[in-house]
PDB file of C-alpha atoms in Angstrom:
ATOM      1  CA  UNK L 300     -13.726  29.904  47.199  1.00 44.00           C
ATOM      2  CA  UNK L 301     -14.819  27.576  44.342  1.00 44.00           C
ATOM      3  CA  UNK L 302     -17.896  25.946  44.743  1.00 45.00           C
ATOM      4  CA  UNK L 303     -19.076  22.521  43.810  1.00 42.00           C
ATOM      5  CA  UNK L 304     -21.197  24.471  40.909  1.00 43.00           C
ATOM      6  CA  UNK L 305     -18.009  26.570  39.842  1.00 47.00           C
ATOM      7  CA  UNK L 306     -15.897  23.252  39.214  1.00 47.00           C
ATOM      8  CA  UNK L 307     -14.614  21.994  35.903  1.00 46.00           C
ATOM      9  CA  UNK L 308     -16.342  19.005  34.867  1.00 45.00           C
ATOM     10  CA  UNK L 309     -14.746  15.566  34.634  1.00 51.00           C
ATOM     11  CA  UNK L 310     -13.317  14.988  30.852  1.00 44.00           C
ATOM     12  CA  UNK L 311     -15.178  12.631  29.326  1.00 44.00           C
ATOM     13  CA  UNK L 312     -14.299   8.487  29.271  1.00 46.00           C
ATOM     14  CA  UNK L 313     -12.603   7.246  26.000  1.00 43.00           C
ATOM     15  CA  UNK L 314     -15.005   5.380  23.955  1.00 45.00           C
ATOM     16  CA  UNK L 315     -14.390   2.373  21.740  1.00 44.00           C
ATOM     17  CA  UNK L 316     -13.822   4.724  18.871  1.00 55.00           C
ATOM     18  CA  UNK L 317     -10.878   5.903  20.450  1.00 48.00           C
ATOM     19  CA  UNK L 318      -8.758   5.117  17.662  1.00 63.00           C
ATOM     20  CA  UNK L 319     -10.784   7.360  15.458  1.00 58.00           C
ATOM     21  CA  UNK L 320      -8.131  10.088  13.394  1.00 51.00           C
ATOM     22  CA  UNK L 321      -8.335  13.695  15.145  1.00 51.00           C
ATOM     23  CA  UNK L 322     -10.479  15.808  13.099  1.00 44.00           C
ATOM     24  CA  UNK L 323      -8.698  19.198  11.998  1.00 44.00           C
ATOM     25  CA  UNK L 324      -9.425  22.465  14.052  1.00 44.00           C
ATOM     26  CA  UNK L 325     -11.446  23.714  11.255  1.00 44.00           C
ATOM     27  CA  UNK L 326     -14.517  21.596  11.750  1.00 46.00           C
ATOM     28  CA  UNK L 327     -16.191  20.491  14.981  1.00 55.00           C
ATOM     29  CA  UNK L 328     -16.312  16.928  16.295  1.00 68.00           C
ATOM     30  CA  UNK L 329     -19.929  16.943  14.722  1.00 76.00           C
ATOM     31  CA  UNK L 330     -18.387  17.769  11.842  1.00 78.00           C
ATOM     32  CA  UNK L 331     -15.647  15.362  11.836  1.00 78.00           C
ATOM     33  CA  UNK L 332     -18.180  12.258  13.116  1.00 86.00           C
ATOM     34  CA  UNK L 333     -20.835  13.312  10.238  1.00 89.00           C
ATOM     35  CA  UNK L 334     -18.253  13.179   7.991  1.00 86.00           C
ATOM     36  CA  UNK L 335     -16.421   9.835   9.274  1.00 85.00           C
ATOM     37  CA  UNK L 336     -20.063   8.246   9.072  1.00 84.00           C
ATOM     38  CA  UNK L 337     -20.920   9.299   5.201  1.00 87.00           C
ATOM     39  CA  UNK L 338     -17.310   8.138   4.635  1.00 81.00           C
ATOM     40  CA  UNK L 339     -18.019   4.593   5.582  1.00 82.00           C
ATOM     41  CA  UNK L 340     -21.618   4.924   3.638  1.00 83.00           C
ATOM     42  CA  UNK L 341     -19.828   5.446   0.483  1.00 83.00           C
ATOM     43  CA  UNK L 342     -16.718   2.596   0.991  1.00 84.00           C
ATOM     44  CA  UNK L 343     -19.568   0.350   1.968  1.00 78.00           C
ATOM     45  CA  UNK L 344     -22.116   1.137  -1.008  1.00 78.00           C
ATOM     46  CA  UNK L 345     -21.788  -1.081  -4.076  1.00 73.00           C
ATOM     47  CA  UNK L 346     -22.406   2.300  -6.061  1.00 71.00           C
ATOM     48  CA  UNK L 347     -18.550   2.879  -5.411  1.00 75.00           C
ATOM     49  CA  UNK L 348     -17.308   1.586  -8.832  1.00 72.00           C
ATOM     50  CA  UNK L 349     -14.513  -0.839  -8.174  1.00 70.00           C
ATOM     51  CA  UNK L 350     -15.674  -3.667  -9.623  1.00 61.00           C
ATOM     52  CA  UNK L 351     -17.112  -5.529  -6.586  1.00 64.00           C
ATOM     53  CA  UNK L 352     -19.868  -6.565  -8.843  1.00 65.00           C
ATOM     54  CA  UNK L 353     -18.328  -8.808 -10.745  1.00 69.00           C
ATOM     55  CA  UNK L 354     -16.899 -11.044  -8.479  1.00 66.00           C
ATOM     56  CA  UNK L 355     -19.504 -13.714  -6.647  1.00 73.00           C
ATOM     57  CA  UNK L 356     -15.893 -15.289  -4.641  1.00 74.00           C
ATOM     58  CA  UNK L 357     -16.983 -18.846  -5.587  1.00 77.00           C
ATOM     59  CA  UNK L 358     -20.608 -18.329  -4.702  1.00 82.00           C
ATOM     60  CA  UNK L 359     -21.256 -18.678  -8.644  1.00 80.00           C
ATOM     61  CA  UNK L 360     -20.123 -22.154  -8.240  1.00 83.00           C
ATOM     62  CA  UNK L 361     -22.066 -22.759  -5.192  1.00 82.00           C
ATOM     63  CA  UNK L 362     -25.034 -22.066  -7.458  1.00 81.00           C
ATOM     64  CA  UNK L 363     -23.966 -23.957 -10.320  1.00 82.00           C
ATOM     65  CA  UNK L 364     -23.524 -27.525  -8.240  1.00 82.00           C
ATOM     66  CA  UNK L 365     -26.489 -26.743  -6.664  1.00 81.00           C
ATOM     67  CA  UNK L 366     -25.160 -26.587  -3.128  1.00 87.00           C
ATOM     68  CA  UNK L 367     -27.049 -23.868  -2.049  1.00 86.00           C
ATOM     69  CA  UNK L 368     -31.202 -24.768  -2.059  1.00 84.00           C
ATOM     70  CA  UNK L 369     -33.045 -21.694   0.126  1.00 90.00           C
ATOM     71  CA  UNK L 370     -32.284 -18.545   2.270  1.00 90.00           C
ATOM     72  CA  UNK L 371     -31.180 -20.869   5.291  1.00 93.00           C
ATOM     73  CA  UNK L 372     -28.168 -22.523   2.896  1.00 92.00           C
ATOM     74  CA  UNK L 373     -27.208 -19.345   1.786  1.00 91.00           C
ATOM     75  CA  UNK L 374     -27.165 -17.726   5.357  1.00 95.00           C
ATOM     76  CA  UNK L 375     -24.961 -20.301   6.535  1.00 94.00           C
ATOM     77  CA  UNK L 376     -22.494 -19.945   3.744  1.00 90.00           C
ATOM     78  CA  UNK L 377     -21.798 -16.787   4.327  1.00 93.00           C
ATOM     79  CA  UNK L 378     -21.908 -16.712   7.592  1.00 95.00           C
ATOM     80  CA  UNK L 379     -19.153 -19.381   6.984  1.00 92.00           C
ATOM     81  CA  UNK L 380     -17.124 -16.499   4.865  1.00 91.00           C
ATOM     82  CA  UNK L 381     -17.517 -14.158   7.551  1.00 95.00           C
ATOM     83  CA  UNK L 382     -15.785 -16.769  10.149  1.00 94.00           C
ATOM     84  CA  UNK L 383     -13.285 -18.422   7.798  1.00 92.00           C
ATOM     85  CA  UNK L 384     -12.442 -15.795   5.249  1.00 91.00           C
ATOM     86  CA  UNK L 385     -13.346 -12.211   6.485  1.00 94.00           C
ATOM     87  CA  UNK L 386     -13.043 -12.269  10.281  1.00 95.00           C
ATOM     88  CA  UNK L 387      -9.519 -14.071  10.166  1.00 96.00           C
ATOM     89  CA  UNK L 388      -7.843 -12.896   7.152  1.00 96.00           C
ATOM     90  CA  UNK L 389      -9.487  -9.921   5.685  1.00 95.00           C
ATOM     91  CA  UNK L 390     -10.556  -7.881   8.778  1.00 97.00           C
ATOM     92  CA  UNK L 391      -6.719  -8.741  10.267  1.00 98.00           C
ATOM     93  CA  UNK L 392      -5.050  -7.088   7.385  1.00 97.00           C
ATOM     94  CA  UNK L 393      -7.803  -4.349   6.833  1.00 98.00           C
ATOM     95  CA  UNK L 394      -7.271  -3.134  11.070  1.00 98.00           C
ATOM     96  CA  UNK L 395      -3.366  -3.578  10.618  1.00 98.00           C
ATOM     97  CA  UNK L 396      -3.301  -1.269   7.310  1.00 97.00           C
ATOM     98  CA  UNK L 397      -5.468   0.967   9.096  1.00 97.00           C
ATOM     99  CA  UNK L 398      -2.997   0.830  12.246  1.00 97.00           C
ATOM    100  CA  UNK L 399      -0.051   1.454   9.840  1.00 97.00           C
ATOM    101  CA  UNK L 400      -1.133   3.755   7.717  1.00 95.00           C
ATOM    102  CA  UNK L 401      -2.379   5.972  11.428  1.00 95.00           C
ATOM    103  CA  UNK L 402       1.200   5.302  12.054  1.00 95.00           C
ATOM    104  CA  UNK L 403       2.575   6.663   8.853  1.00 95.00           C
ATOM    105  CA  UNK L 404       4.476   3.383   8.368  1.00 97.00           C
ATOM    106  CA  UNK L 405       4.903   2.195   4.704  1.00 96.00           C
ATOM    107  CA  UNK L 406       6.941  -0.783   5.676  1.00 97.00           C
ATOM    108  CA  UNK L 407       4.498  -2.451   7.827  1.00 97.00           C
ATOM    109  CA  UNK L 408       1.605  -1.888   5.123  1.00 97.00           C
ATOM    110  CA  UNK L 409       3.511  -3.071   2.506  1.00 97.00           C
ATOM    111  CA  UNK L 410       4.222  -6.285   4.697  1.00 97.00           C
ATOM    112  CA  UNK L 411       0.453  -6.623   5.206  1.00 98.00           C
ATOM    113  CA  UNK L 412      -0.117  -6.611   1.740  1.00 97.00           C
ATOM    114  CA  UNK L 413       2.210  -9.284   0.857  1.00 97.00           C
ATOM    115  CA  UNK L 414       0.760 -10.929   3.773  1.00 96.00           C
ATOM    116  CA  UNK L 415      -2.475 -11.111   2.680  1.00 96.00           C
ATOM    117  CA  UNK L 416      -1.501 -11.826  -0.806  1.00 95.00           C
ATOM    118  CA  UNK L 417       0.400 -15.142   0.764  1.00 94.00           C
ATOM    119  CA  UNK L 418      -2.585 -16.307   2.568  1.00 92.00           C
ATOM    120  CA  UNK L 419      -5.033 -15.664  -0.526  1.00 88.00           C
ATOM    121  CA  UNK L 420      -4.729 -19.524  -2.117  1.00 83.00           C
ATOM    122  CA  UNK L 421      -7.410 -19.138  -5.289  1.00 80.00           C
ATOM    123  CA  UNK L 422      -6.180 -17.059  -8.248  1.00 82.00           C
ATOM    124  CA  UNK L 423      -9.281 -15.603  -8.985  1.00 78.00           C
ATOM    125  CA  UNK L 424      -9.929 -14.148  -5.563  1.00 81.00           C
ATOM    126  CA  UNK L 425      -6.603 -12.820  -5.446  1.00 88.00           C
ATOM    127  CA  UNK L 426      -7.297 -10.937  -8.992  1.00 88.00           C
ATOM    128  CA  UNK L 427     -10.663  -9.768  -7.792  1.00 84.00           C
ATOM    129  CA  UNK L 428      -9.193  -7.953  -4.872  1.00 90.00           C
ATOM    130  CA  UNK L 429      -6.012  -6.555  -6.599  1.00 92.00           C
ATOM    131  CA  UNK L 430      -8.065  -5.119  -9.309  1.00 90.00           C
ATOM    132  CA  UNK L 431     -10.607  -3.782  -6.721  1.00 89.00           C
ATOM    133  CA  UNK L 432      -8.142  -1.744  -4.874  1.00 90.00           C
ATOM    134  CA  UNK L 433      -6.399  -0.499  -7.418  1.00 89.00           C
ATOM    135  CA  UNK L 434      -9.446   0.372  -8.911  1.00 89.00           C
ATOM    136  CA  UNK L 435     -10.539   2.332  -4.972  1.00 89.00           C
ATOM    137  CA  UNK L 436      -6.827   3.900  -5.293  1.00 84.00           C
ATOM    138  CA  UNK L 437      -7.242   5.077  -8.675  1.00 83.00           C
ATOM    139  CA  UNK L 438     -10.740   6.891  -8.067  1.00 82.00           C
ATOM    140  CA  UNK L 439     -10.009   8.381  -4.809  1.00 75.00           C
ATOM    141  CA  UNK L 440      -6.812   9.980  -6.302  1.00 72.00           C
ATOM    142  CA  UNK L 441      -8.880  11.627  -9.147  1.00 75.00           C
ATOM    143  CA  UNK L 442     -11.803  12.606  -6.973  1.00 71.00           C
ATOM    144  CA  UNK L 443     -10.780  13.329  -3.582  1.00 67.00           C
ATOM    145  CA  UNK L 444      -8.887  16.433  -2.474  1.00 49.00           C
ATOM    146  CA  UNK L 445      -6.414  16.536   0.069  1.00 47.00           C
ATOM    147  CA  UNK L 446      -7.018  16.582   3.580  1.00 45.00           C
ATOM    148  CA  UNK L 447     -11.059  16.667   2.434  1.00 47.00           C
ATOM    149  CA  UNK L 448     -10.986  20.424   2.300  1.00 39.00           C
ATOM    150  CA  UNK L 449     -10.935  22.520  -1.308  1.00 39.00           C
ATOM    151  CA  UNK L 450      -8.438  25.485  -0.972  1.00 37.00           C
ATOM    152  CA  UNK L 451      -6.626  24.543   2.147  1.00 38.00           C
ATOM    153  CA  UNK L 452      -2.805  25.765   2.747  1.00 40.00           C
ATOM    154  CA  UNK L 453      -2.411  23.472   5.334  1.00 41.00           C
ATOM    155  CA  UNK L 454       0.579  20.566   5.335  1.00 35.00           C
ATOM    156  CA  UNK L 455      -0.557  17.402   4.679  1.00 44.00           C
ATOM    157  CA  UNK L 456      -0.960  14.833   7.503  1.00 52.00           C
ATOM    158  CA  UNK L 457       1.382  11.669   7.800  1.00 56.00           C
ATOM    159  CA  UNK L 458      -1.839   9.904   7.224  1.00 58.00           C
ATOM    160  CA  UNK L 459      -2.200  11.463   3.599  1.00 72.00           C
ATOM    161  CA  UNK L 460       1.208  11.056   2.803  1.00 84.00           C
ATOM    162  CA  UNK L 461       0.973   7.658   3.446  1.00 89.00           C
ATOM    163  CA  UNK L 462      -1.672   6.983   1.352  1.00 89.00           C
ATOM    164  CA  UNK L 463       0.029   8.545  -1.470  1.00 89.00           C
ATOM    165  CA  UNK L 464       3.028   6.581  -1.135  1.00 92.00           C
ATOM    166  CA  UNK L 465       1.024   3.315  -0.977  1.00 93.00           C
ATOM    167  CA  UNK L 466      -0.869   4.668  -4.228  1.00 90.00           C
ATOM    168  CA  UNK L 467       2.253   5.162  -5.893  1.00 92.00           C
ATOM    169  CA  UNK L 468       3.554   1.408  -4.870  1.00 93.00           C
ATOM    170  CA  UNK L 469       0.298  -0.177  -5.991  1.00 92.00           C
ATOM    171  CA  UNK L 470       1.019   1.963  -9.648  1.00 90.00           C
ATOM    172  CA  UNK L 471       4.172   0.923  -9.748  1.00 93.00           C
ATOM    173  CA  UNK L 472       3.362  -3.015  -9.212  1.00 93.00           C
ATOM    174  CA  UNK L 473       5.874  -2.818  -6.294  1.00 95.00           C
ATOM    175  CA  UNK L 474       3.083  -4.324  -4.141  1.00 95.00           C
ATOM    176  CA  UNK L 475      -0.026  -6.093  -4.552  1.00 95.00           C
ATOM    177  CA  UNK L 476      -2.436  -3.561  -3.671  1.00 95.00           C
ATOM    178  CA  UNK L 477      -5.449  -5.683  -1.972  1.00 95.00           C
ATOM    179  CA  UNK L 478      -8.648  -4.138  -1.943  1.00 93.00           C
ATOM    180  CA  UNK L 479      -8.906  -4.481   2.661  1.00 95.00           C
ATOM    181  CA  UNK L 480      -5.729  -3.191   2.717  1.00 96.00           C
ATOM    182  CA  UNK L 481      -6.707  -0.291   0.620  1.00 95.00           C
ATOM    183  CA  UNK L 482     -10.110   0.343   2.048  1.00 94.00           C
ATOM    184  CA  UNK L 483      -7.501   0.605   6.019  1.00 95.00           C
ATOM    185  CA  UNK L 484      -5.796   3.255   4.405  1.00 94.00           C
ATOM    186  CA  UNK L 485      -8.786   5.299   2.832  1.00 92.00           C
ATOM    187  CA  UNK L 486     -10.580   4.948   5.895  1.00 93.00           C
ATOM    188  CA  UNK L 487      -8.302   5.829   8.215  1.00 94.00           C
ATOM    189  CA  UNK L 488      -7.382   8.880   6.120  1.00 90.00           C
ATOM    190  CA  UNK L 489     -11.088   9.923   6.297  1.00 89.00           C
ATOM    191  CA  UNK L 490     -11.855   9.526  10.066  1.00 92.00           C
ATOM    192  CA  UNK L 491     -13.243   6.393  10.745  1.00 94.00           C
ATOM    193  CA  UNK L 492     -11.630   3.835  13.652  1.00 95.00           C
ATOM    194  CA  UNK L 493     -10.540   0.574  13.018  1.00 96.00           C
ATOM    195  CA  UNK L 494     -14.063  -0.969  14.156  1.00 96.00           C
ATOM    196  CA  UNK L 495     -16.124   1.310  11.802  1.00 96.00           C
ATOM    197  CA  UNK L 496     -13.835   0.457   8.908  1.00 96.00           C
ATOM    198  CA  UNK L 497     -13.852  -3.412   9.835  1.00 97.00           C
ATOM    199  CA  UNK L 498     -17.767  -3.504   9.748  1.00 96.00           C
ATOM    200  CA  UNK L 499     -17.921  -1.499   6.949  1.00 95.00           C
ATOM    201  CA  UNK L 500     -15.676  -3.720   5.149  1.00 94.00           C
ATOM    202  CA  UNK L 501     -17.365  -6.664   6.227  1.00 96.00           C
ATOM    203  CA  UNK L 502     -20.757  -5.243   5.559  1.00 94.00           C
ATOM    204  CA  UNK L 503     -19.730  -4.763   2.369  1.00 92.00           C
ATOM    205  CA  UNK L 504     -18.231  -7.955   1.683  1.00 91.00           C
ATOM    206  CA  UNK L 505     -21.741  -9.462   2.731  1.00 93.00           C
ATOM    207  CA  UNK L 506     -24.109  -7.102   0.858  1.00 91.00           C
ATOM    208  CA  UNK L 507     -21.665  -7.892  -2.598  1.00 87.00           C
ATOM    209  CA  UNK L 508     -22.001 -11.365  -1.849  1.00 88.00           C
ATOM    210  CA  UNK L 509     -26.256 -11.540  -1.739  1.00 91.00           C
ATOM    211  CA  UNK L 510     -26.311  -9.033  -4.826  1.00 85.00           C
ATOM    212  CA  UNK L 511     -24.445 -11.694  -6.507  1.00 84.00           C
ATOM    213  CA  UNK L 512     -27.051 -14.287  -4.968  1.00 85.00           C
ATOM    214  CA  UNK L 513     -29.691 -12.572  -7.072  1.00 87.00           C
ATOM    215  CA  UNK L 514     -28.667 -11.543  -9.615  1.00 84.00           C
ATOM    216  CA  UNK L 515     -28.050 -15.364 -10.224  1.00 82.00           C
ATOM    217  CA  UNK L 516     -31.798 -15.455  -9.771  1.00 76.00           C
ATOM    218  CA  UNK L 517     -32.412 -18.070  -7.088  1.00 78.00           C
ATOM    219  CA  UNK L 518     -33.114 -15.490  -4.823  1.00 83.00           C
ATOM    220  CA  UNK L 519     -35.675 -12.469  -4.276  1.00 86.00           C
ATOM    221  CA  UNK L 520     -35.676  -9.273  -2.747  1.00 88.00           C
ATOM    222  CA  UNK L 521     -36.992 -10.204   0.467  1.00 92.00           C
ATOM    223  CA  UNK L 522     -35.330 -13.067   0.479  1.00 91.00           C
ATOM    224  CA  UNK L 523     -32.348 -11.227   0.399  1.00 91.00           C
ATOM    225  CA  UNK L 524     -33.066  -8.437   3.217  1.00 94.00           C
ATOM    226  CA  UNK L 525     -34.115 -11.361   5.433  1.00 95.00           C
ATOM    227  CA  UNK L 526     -30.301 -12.939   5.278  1.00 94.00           C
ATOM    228  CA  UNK L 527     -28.779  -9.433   6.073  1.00 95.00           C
ATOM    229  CA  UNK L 528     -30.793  -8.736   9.055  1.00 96.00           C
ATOM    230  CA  UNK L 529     -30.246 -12.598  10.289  1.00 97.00           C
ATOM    231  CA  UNK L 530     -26.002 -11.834   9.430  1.00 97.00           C
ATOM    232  CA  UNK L 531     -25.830  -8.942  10.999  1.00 96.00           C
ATOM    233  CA  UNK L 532     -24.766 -10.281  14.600  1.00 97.00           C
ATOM    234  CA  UNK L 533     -22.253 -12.915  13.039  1.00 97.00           C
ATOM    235  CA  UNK L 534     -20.432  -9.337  10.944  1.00 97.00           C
ATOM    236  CA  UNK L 535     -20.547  -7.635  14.064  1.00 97.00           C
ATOM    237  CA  UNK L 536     -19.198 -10.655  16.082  1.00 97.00           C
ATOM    238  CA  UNK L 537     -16.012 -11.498  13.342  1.00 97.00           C
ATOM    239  CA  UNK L 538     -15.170  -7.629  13.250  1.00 97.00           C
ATOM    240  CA  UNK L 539     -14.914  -7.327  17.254  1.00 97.00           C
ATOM    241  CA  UNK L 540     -13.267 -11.272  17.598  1.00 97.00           C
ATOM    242  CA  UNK L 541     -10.308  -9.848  15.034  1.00 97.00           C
ATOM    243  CA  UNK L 542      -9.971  -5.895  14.868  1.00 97.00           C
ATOM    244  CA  UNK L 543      -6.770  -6.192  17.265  1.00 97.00           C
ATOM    245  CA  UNK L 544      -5.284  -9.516  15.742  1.00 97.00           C
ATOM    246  CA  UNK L 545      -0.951  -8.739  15.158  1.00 97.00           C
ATOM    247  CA  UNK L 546      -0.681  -9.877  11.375  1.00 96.00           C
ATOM    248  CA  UNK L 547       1.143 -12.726  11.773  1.00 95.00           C
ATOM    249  CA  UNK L 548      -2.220 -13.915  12.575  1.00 95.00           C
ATOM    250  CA  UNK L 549      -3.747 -13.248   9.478  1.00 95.00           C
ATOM    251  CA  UNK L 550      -4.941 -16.722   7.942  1.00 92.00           C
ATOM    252  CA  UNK L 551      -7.853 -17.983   5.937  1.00 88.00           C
ATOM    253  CA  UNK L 552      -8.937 -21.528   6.294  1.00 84.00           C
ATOM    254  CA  UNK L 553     -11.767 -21.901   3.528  1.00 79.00           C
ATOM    255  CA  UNK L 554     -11.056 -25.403   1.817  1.00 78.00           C
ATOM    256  CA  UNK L 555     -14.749 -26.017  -0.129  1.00 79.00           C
ATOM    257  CA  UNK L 556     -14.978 -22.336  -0.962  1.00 76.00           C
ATOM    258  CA  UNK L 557     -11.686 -22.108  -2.000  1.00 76.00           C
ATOM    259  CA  UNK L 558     -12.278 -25.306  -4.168  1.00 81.00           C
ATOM    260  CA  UNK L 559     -15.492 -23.756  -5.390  1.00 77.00           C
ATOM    261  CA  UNK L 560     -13.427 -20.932  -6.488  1.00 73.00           C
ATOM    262  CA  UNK L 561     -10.968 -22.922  -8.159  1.00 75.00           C
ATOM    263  CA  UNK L 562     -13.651 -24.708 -10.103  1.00 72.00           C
ATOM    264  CA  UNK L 563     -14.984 -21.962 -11.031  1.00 70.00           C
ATOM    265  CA  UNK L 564     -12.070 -20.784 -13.102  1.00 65.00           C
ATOM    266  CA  UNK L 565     -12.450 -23.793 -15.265  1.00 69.00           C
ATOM    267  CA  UNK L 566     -16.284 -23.376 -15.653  1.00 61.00           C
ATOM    268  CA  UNK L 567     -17.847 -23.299 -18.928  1.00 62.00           C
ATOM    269  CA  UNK L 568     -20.640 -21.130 -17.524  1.00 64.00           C
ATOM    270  CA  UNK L 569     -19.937 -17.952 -15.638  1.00 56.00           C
ATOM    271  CA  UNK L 570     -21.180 -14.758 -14.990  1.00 53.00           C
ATOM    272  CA  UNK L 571     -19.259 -13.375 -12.504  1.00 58.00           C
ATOM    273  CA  UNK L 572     -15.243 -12.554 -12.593  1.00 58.00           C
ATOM    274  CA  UNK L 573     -14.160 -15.228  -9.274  1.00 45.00           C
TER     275      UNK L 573
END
């Protein structure tokens, strides 16, 4: 007679991370979440060399016209990105890449790319992300090994194949190659669920645009940490608002900054690339 004690416990209750790719039977979950979470450290640290320094998205200008006057100005600004830009366009094609490449389907990444290319109205922003994920596709191809294990026999998942292909179609200029849609595919390849990459993305986005901030010099160190922390619910709030948008919803609505970055093409005085 099986007692109360002697019964198999209830499975555990899907979490939010549901989404999350199956780690291999090599490692333990531990393993696989450790390795998910230092994943999304490194796509979100502006160590990884893809050129996210030089590129201010019309934030340069911003400073130039002097539009933007204290920490308060330049909180709102881009906490403005984050709602017009990132939530809306960026995050929707970042959480469908990551959804197609899961799926192993090259035809609906390749239509988010030319999506988001569509929707992306100032040249220099559209340059700046091109270059920046073919720059992430280039250095994960020389550095990375397949399936994140050295020596193993073991097929290759849909998910790497995919990545692969959509390497080869960036090389071969057969599509755009934007840097969210990029970062989808890496990330899903490497563990993390469409709500980790999304905030890491976003994160990032935010953190390149304050470097840029002072390295312009209006702004200090402090100054700096003190927009982050007062950000960090509006990056959570886009990410969560837009992570299970279809693409057809994928739009960015932007008219000053996009303006900003226009001007800033034509500016006699720049230091960043857009």
């Amino acid at each position: 007679m099986t007692t109360e004690r002697d019964a198999e416990p209830d499975p555990p209750e899907p979490n939010a991370d549901s989404d999350r790719t199956p780690a291999s039977g090599r490692v333990s979950d531990s393993s696989a979440d450790a390795s998910a979470f230092l994943s999304a450290l490194r796509l979100s640290d502006s160590f990884l060399p893809v050129g996210g320094y030089t590129a201010s998205y019309g934030l340069e200008q911003y400073i130039n016209e002097d539009r933007i006057g204290d920490g308060d100005d330049l909180r709102e600004l881009i906490a403005a990105y984050l709602r017009r830009v990132v939530g809306p366009c960026e995050t929707v094609a970042l959480a469908n890449a990551h959804a197609a490449s899961a799926a192993g389907d090259l035809e609906a990444l390749l239509a988010v790319d030319e999506r988001l290319h569509a929707v992306t109205m100032p040249r220099e922003f559209r340059e700046s992300s091109t270059k920046a994920g073919a720059k992430l596709c280039e250095l994960l191809a020389e550095t990375d090994t397949k399936n994140g294990a050295e020596g193993s026999d073991e097929t290759e998942s849909d998910g790497s194949d995919l990545e692969s292909a959509f390497v080869d179609a960036v090389a071969a200029d057969e599509t755009p190659g934007h840097y969210p849609v990029a970062f989808g595919v890496v990330a899903q390849a490497r563990g993390l669920s469409r709500r980790e990459a999304c905030l890491a993305h976003a994160h990032s986005f935010v953190t390149g645009l304050l470097g840029a901030a002072q390295r312009l010099g209006r702004f200090g160190h402090t100054d700096i940490q003190s927009v982050l922390a007062a950000l960090e619910p509006a990056i959570t709030a886009v990410c969560e608002r837009h992570v299970d948008d279809e693409p057809e919803a994928m739009v960015s609505f932007a008219p000053l900054a996009e303006i900003m970055g226009m001007r800033h093409e034509r500016a006699g005085r720049r230091l960043f690339m857009s």
